[in-house]
Short mmCIF file of N, CA, C and O in Angstrom, two decimals:
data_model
loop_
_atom_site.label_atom_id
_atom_site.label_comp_id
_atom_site.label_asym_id
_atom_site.label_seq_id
_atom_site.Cartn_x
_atom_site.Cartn_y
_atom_site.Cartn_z
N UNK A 377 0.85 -1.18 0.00
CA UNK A 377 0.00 0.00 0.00
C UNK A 377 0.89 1.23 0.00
O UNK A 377 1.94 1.04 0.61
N UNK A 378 0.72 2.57 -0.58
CA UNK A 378 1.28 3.40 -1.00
C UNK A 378 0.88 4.53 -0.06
O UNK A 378 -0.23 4.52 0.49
N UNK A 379 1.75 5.51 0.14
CA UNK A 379 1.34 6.33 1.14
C UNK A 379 0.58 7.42 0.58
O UNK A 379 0.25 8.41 1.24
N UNK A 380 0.28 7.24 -0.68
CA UNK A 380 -0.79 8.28 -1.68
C UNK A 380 -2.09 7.80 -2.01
O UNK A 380 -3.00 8.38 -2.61
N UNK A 381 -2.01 6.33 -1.41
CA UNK A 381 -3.84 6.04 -1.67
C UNK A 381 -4.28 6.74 -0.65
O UNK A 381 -5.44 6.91 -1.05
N UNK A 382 -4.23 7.35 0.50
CA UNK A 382 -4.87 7.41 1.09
C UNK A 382 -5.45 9.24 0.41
O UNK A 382 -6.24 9.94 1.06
N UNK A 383 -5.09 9.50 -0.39
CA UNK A 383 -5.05 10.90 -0.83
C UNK A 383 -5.88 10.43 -1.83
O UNK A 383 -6.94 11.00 -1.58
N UNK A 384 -6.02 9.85 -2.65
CA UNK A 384 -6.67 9.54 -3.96
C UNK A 384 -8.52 9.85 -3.18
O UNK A 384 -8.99 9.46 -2.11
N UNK A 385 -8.99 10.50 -4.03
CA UNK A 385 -10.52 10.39 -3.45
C UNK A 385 -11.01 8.94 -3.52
O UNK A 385 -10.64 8.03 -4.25
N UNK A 386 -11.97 8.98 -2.55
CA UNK A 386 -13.12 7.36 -2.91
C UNK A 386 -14.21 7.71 -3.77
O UNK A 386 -14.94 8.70 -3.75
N UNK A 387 -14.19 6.91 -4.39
CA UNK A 387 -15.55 6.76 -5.46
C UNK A 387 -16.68 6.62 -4.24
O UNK A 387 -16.74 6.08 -3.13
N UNK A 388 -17.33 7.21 -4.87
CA UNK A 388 -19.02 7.75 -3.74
C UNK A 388 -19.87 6.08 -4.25
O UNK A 388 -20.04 5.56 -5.36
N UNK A 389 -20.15 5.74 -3.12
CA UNK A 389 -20.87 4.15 -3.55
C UNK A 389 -22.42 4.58 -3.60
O UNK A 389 -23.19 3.99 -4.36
N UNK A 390 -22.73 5.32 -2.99
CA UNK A 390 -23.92 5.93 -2.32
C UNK A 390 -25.05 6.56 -3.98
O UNK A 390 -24.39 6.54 -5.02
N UNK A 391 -25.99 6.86 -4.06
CA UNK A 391 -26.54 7.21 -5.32
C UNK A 391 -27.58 8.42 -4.59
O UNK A 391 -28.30 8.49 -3.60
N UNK A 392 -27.10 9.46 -5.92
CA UNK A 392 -28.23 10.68 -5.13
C UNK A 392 -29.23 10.95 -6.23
O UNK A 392 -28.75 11.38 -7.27
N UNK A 393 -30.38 10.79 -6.20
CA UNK A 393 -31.46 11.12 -6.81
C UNK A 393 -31.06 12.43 -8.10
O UNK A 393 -30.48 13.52 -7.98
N UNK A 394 -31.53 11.87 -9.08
CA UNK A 394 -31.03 12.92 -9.82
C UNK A 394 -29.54 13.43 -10.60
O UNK A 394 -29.29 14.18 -11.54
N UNK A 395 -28.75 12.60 -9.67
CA UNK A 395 -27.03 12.79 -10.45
C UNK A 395 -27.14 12.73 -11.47
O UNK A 395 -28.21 12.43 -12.01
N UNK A 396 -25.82 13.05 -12.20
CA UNK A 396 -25.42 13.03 -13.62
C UNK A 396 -24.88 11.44 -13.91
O UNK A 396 -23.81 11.12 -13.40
N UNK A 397 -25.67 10.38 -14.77
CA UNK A 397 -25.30 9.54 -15.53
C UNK A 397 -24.43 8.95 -16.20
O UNK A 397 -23.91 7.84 -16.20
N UNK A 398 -24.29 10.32 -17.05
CA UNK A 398 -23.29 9.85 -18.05
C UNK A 398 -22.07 9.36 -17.89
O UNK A 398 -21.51 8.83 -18.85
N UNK A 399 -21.43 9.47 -16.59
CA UNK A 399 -20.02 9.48 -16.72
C UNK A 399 -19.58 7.95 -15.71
O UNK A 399 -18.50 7.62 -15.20
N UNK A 400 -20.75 7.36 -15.73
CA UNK A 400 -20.89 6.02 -15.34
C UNK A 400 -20.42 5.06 -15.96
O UNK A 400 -19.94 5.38 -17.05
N UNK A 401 -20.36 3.80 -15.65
CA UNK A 401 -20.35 2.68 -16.63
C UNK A 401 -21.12 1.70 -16.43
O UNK A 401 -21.69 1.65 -15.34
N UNK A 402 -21.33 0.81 -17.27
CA UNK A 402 -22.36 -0.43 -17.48
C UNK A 402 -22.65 -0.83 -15.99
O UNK A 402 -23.66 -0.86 -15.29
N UNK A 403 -21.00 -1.20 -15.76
CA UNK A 403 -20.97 -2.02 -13.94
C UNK A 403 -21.20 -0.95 -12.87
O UNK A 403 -21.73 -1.03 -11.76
N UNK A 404 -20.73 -0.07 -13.43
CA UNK A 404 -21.55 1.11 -12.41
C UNK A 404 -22.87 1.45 -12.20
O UNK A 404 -23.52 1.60 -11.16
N UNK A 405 -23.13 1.55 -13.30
CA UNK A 405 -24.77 1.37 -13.09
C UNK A 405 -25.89 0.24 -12.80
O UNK A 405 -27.08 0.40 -12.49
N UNK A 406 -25.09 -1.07 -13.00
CA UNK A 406 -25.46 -2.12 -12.14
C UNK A 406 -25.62 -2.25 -10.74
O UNK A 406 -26.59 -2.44 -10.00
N UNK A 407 -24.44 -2.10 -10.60
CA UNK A 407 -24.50 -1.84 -9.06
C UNK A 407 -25.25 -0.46 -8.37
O UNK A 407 -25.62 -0.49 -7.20
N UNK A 408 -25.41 0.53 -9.07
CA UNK A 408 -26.51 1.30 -8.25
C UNK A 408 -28.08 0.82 -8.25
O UNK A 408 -28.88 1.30 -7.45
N UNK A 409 -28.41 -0.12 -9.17
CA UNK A 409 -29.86 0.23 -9.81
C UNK A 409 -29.48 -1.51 -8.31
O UNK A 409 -30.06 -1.42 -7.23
N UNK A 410 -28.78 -2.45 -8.51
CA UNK A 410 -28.67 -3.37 -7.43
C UNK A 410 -29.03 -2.68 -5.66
O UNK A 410 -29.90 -2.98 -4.85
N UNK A 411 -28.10 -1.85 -5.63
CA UNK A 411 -28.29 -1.17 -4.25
C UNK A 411 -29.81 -0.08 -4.29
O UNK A 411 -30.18 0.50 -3.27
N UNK A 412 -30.47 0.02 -5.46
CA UNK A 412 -31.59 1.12 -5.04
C UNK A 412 -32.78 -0.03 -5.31
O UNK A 412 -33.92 0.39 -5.55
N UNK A 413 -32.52 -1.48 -5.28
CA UNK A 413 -33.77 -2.34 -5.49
C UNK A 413 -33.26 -2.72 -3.75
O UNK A 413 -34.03 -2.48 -2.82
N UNK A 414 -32.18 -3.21 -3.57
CA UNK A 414 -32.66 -3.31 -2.10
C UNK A 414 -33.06 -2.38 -1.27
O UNK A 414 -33.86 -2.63 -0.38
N UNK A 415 -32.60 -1.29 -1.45
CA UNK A 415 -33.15 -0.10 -0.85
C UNK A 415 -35.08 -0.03 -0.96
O UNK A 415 -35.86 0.31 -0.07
N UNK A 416 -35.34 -0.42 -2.13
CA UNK A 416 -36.83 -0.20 -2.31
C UNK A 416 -37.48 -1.83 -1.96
O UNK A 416 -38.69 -2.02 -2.07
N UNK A 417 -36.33 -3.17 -1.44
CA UNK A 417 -37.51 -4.11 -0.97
C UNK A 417 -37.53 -3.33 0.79
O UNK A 417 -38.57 -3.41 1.45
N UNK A 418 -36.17 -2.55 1.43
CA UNK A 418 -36.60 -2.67 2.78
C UNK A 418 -37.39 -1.45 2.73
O UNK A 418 -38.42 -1.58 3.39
N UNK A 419 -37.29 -0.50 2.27
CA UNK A 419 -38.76 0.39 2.40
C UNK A 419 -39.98 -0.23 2.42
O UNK A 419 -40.76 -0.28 3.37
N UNK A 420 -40.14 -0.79 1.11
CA UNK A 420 -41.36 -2.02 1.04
C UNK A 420 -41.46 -2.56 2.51
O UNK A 420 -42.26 -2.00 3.27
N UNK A 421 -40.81 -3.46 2.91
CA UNK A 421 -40.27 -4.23 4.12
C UNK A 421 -41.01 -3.75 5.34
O UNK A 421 -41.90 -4.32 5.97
N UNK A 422 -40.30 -2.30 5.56
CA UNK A 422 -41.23 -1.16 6.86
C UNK A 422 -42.42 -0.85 6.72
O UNK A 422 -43.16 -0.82 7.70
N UNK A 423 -42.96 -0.50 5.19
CA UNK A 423 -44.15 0.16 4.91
C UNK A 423 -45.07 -1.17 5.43
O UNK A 423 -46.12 -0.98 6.04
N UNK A 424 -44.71 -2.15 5.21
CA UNK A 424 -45.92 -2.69 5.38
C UNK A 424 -45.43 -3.53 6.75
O UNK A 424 -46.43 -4.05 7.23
N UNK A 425 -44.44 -3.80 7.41
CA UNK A 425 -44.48 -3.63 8.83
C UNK A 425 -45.24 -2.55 9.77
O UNK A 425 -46.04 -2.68 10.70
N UNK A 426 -44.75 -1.64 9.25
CA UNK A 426 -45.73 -0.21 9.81
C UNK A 426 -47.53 -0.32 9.54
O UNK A 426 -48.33 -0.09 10.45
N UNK A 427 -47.87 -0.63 8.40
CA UNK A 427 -49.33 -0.74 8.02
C UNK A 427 -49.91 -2.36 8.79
O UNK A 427 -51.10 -2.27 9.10
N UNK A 428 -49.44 -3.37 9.05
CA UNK A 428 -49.96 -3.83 10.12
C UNK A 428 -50.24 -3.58 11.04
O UNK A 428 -51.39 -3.78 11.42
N UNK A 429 -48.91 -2.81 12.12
CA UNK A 429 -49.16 -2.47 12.97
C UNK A 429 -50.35 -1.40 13.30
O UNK A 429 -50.95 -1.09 14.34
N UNK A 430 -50.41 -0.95 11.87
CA UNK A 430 -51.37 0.27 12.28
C UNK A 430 -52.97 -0.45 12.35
O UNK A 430 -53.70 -0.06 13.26
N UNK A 431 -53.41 -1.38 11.49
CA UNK A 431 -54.24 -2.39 11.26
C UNK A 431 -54.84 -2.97 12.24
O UNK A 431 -56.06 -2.97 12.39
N UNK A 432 -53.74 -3.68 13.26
CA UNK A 432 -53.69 -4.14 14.51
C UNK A 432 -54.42 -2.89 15.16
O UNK A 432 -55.61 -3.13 15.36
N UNK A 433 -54.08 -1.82 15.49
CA UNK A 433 -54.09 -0.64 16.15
C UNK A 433 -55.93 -0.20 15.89
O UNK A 433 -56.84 0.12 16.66
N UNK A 434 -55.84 -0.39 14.49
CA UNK A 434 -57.19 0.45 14.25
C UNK A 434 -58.26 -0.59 14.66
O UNK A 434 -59.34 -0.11 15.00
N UNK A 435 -58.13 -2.00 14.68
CA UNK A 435 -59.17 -3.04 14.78
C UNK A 435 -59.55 -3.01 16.16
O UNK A 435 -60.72 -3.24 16.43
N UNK A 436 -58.51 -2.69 17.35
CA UNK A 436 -57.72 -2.65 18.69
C UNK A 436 -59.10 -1.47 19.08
O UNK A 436 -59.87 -1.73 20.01
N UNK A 437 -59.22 -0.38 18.35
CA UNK A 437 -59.80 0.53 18.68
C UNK A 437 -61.14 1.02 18.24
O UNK A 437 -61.58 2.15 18.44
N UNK A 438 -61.57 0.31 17.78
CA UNK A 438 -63.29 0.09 16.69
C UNK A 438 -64.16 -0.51 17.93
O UNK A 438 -65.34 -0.82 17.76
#
């Protein structure tokens, strides 16, 4: 290891709504559209953890 990697920037793994595209590649863009489907099963995941609970809640109170 070189005492100048640590100077080299890191590639941002992270994806921000809206960035610029173009300057991506194939595997780059694999791997974001990979990390923003798991991102959208655990949203999925909560939303409807949360909407039971609320379910539970509203039947609880009728």
């Amino acid at each position: 290891m070189s005492l100048y990697d640590e100077d080299q920037p890191k590639k941002k793994t992270e994806h921000e709504i809206g960035s610029d595209l173009s300057l991506l590649s194939v595997d780059e863009l694999n791997a974001r559209i990979a990390l923003l489907t798991e991102e959208i099963a655990r949203l999925e995941a909560e939303r409807n953890r949360k909407s039971a609970s609320r379910s539970a809640a509203e039947s609880l109170f009728r």
